Amino acid sequence: MLPPKLVLAFRGSAREYFRIWIVNLCLTLLTLGIFSAWAKVRKKRYFYSHTTLDGTPFQYLGQPVPILKGRVIAATAFLIYYASSHFFTFLMPYILATGAVLAPWVIVRSAAFNARYSAFRNMTFQFEGRYRDALGVLYVWGIVPVLVVGTMFSWWGQPVVAGVVFLAFGISFPWWIRRFKNFIIGHTIYGGKKGVFSATGGQFFMVYFISGLIIVAMMIITGILAATLVASIRKSQVLLSVLAVPMYAGYVLAYAYLQAHSSNLLWNNTQLGPLSFQSTLLGRGMAKLYLTNAIGIIASLGLLTPWAVMRTLKYRADNLRVLQEGELTEFFGSETSAVQAIGSEMGDFFDVDLSL
Amino acid sequence: MITLKGQYYSGRWPLGTPATMNVAKREVSLTAGRISGRYSIGSLKVSPRIGRADRFIALPNGGQFMCADHVILNSLPAESPSEGFVAWLEVRWGVALAGVAIIVCMVVAGYFYGLPAAAERIAARIPIETEQALGREALAWLDKQEWFGPTNLALNKQKKILRGFDRLRSDLPLKKYYHLEFRNSSFIGPNAFALPGVTIVITDDMVKLARSQEEVLTVLAHEIGHVELRHTLRSVLQNSAVAVLAATVTSDAASLSVAVAGLPAMAAQTKYSREFEAAADDYAFRLLKQKGYSPAAFATLMERLSKNHEKVERMFAYVSTHPVTAERIERARAAAQRDR
C-alpha cells in the first residue's frame, strides 16, 4: 500500500502572472536593469506563493536589496571578463583562474541564500555546505581544471589531446552532475532533517546517453533526408530549411527527455525526513509542452510568455507527488529557522544572492 | 474591528492550528487552540501582496498567522515595504496595457536611435590605441592558423597599391595609424577586411579580381570607412547591448527552452551590420571623389564579385560578409553621377 500523500498543487493563473510579468519587465527596462532585483523577487514570490503543499503555500522571503547587491557584483565580474576577452586578452588566464577559485564560493553562497529565504509553515530551509566541500565537488578528478587550464594555454591546437580531454569530460559528466546534486541535496536541511540523495552516476549516465541517442537518430534521419532530397531540391536555402525541421525536432525531443528524466531521477531518489517524492514527467509530454509554448510565444510576439511559464509549472507540479511515511512532527524548528529570525541577518555584507 | 480566520504556525513543527485574529486600531489579538496573545500593530510584519495568494503575519513570539488576502493587511507594517507600490501596479489591467505600450516604444526607440547614438558617442571617447593590440593579435592568430599565407603579389604591384593607399589616407584623422597587409588565402577567396585597430587586410584574389588600381582602391576606401567610423568598436558595443536587451526581454521564454529566443537578437544584429556597410560605402564614395576616383569603379567590381560568387560558393566569401545588393551597386553609380 502506498503511504499517504500530501497534495502538491500549483495555482498560478496566466492572467494574473501576465500583469506581474509586464509591470516588472517594463520597470526593469525603464530603470536600465536596476529594478530587475525587484522583478526577480516578485516572480519568485508568485511561484512560491501559488505552490501549495497540503493546502499551505511556500514562502519566498528574499528581499530586493541583497539581490541587487548580488547582481551588481555579478555584473562587475562579467564586465571585467568581457572587457578582457575583447580588449585585454593578456589578462584572461588570471581572470579565469580567479573565477575558478571563486566558483565554489559562489555556489555555496547562492545555495545558502536560496535555502535560507525559502520557508514552509514558518520554518526556513538551511544549507550547510562549505567552500571546501564545493571545491572538492567541482574539481574532482581534475577534469574541469584540465579544461580550464587547456583553455588558458589553448591546447586545442592538437586534435588528439583535445579529443581525449573532451571524451573523458563527456563520459564522466553524468557522474560529475550526480556529485553536484548530491552536494546540494545532502547539505540542504529542513526542520533539522538533512536531505538524502541516492541516485547513482550510472542512472544519470543512462539519461544522458538516451538523450544523446535521440540526437544521433535525428542526425541519421536528417542525413537520409538530405541524400534523397539533394537531387530534387535545387535551391540550397530551401533544402537547409527543410532539413532544419528534423534537426530542431531532435533537439527539442532530446532536451525534453533530458529535462523530464533528470528531474524524475532527482526527485525519486530524494528523501527528506519522513517525506519522499514521486516524479512522473514524460519526455514526450515535455516536448509537446515546449513545442506548443514556442508556437504560442512566437505567434503572440512574446505576449503569451506568462501563459507558457504558468502551464509549464503546472505540468511539473501535477507530475510530482509528495509521500509521507511518518509524522510531520519529525521536523522540528528552532529559534533560527523561524521566519521572524531573518531580519537580524540582513546587515551582513555577504548576504547577497549571486544566483541568476 | 476586523476578524481574520486562518492558520497559526508556531515554527516548532510544520503543522498548523486553526486560528482567529482580531485586528483593532493599535493592537491585534490572536487565538489559536490553547495559545492566545495580544500584540501591538508595530510589532508585526506582513508578507507582501502577491496575486491571490494567502498572506502571512509574523508575530513577535516567533509564530506566524496565515490568512486569505484582506485589504486591512496592506495598512499593517510590511515585511518588504518597497514592494507595496509594485503590488499596487500589478493588479491593474490599465497599468499592464500601458506597460506593453511603454516596452514597445522603448525597445523600438532604443534599437533604432538610442543604442546606435550611444555606441557612437562612447566609441568616440575610446582611443583607437586600445584596439590596436587586439588587431595585431587577431592577425597573428589568423596567420598561425594558416588561414593566410604570405602574399604572392609582385613587389612593384604591392608598392603601387601602397602608394594609392597612402594617397587615400593622407588627410584622414587616423592617418598615422594605418597599416595595410597583403595576404594570400586559398579558401577565403577575394576578400578585404578591417581588423580592430587600423589594420586592413586584402587578399591576393581580390587584387587579381580587380581590373584596375582604381578598383582596388575602392575596396580599400570602403575598409577605411569602417576604421574611421569606428565600426569594430561600435558593433561590439551595439551587439552586446542588443544581446543584453534581448536576454532581458526573452529571459522567461528562454528558460522554457524556446530555442528561438535568440533569433530576435540575431536579426537585430544583422540590421546593424548592414547599416555599417552602407555607412562605410557612403564614406568611401566621398573619400574617392575627393581624391579624384570614381565610385563607379566600386560598382563594377561588386558586379564582378557577385558573378564570381555565383560560380564558386566559398564559406567566407566577401559577398557573405559584405552582402552585395543591387541597391549598393545602384548607390555607387548614383554617387559617381553626382560629381559630374
XYZ file of C-alpha atoms in Angstrom, chain A residues 14-228:
215
model
C -1.745 33.223 -16.598
C -3.854 36.418 -16.489
C -2.553 37.359 -13.062
C 1.033 36.478 -13.860
C 0.831 38.417 -17.125
C 0.328 41.684 -15.211
C 3.143 40.888 -12.793
C 5.457 39.965 -15.665
C 4.719 43.016 -17.786
C 4.882 45.545 -14.921
C 8.235 44.156 -13.785
C 9.673 43.938 -17.285
C 8.612 47.499 -18.009
C 10.123 48.855 -14.789
C 13.322 46.868 -15.407
C 13.740 48.498 -18.817
C 12.837 51.965 -17.512
C 15.435 51.730 -14.724
C 18.124 50.260 -17.012
C 18.105 46.964 -15.145
C 18.207 48.169 -11.546
C 14.638 47.052 -10.983
C 15.485 43.521 -12.118
C 16.176 42.638 -8.458
C 12.582 43.549 -7.571
C 11.357 41.705 -10.635
C 13.158 38.567 -9.538
C 11.677 38.774 -6.045
C 8.161 39.356 -7.352
C 8.340 36.451 -9.783
C 9.811 34.053 -7.228
C 7.217 35.165 -4.708
C 4.481 34.458 -7.212
C 5.779 30.953 -7.959
C 6.321 30.075 -4.284
C 3.073 31.598 -3.014
C 0.973 29.781 -5.586
C 2.563 26.405 -4.946
C 0.755 24.778 -2.049
C 1.641 21.618 -0.154
C -1.125 20.178 1.983
C -3.003 23.445 1.455
C -0.247 25.777 2.679
C 1.710 27.928 0.230
C 5.501 28.074 0.276
C 7.035 31.417 1.174
C 9.844 33.241 -0.581
C 11.476 35.599 1.887
C 14.229 37.120 -0.251
C 14.271 40.905 -0.434
C 15.253 43.044 -3.402
C 18.265 44.871 -1.938
C 20.521 41.840 -1.219
C 19.629 40.552 -4.680
C 20.517 43.916 -6.188
C 23.895 43.812 -4.415
C 24.499 40.324 -5.798
C 23.609 41.493 -9.291
C 25.972 44.455 -9.091
C 28.785 42.074 -8.112
C 27.888 39.632 -10.902
C 27.619 42.415 -13.481
C 31.020 43.823 -12.477
C 32.604 40.380 -12.753
C 31.024 39.893 -16.157
C 32.207 43.297 -17.389
C 35.772 42.501 -16.311
C 35.582 39.187 -18.121
C 34.035 40.737 -21.207
C 36.481 43.634 -21.423
C 39.448 41.311 -21.008
C 38.175 38.855 -23.604
C 37.769 41.680 -26.119
C 40.487 44.188 -25.273
C 42.958 42.911 -22.657
C 43.449 39.310 -23.704
C 46.717 39.002 -21.770
C 44.693 39.192 -18.540
C 42.454 36.265 -19.485
C 44.396 33.436 -17.747
C 44.426 35.339 -14.433
C 40.758 36.165 -14.686
C 39.834 32.564 -15.471
C 41.971 31.362 -12.547
C 40.288 33.843 -10.174
C 36.918 32.690 -11.470
C 37.857 29.063 -10.831
C 38.866 29.860 -7.242
C 35.696 31.870 -6.600
C 33.243 29.468 -8.280
C 32.772 27.154 -5.247
C 32.148 30.177 -3.056
C 29.507 31.477 -5.453
C 27.786 28.077 -5.498
C 27.740 27.812 -1.705
C 26.525 31.387 -1.278
C 23.674 31.094 -3.721
C 22.537 27.710 -2.387
C 22.613 29.134 1.144
C 20.665 32.230 0.099
C 18.080 30.164 -1.716
C 17.561 27.810 1.226
C 17.568 30.479 3.901
C 14.915 32.516 2.139
C 12.577 29.645 1.346
C 10.106 28.676 4.017
C 7.225 26.315 4.618
C 4.927 26.704 7.609
C 7.139 29.184 9.410
C 10.281 27.067 9.074
C 13.042 28.123 6.702
C 15.319 25.754 4.836
C 19.045 25.801 5.555
C 22.120 24.954 3.556
C 25.229 23.756 5.355
C 27.666 23.078 2.518
C 31.081 24.683 2.909
C 33.594 26.093 0.461
C 35.876 23.086 0.943
C 33.118 20.616 0.004
C 32.121 22.621 -3.052
C 35.755 22.822 -4.152
C 36.028 19.035 -3.952
C 32.813 18.513 -5.895
C 33.617 20.989 -8.654
C 37.179 19.959 -9.330
C 37.030 16.240 -8.570
C 39.004 14.031 -10.965
C 40.701 17.090 -12.340
C 38.567 17.126 -15.460
C 37.303 20.652 -15.025
C 40.762 22.043 -14.102
C 42.188 20.363 -17.196
C 39.523 22.050 -19.303
C 40.213 25.441 -17.730
C 43.984 25.150 -17.999
C 43.603 23.850 -21.539
C 41.557 26.891 -22.488
C 44.117 29.160 -20.836
C 47.019 27.787 -22.858
C 44.976 26.842 -25.944
C 45.930 23.205 -26.147
C 43.112 22.617 -28.550
C 45.529 23.008 -31.408
C 46.416 19.320 -31.039
C 43.342 17.339 -32.003
C 44.431 14.197 -30.102
C 44.805 15.988 -26.761
C 41.576 17.898 -27.298
C 39.734 14.730 -28.326
C 40.885 12.718 -25.311
C 40.068 15.518 -22.859
C 36.614 16.139 -24.316
C 35.796 12.427 -24.455
C 36.854 11.975 -20.825
C 34.836 15.026 -19.869
C 31.767 13.897 -21.805
C 31.747 10.400 -20.330
C 32.405 11.469 -16.745
C 29.933 14.354 -16.903
C 26.903 12.358 -15.576
C 28.910 11.247 -12.549
C 30.006 14.825 -12.001
C 26.375 16.010 -12.154
C 25.402 13.327 -9.604
C 28.095 14.515 -7.191
C 26.926 18.068 -7.614
C 23.239 17.248 -6.978
C 24.287 15.114 -4.030
C 26.239 18.060 -2.644
C 23.229 20.383 -2.887
C 20.562 17.946 -1.641
C 22.775 16.356 1.012
C 23.529 19.709 2.612
C 20.006 21.103 2.493
C 18.194 20.934 5.805
C 14.558 21.394 6.718
C 13.377 21.126 10.296
C 16.619 19.501 11.400
C 16.461 16.793 8.713
C 19.124 16.596 6.039
C 18.216 15.611 2.515
C 19.389 12.183 1.395
C 20.147 11.554 -2.251
C 20.502 8.002 -3.529
C 20.710 8.156 -7.337
C 23.831 6.628 -8.907
C 26.076 8.071 -11.589
C 25.088 5.165 -13.830
C 21.448 6.244 -13.710
C 22.439 9.766 -14.756
C 24.620 8.314 -17.486
C 21.655 6.411 -18.954
C 19.581 9.597 -19.109
C 22.333 11.498 -20.916
C 23.094 8.519 -23.123
C 19.498 8.094 -24.340
C 19.179 11.817 -24.918
C 22.399 11.618 -26.963
C 20.952 8.673 -28.925
C 17.886 10.762 -29.811
C 20.181 13.417 -31.295
C 22.169 10.793 -33.231
C 18.950 9.183 -34.537
C 17.667 12.537 -35.745
C 21.020 13.270 -37.384
C 20.807 9.989 -39.284
C 17.240 10.782 -40.379
C 18.365 14.254 -41.456
C 21.251 12.680 -43.358
C 18.989 10.245 -45.214
C 16.549 13.040 -45.955
C 19.377 15.220 -47.253
C 20.631 12.427 -49.519
C 17.185 11.831 -51.022
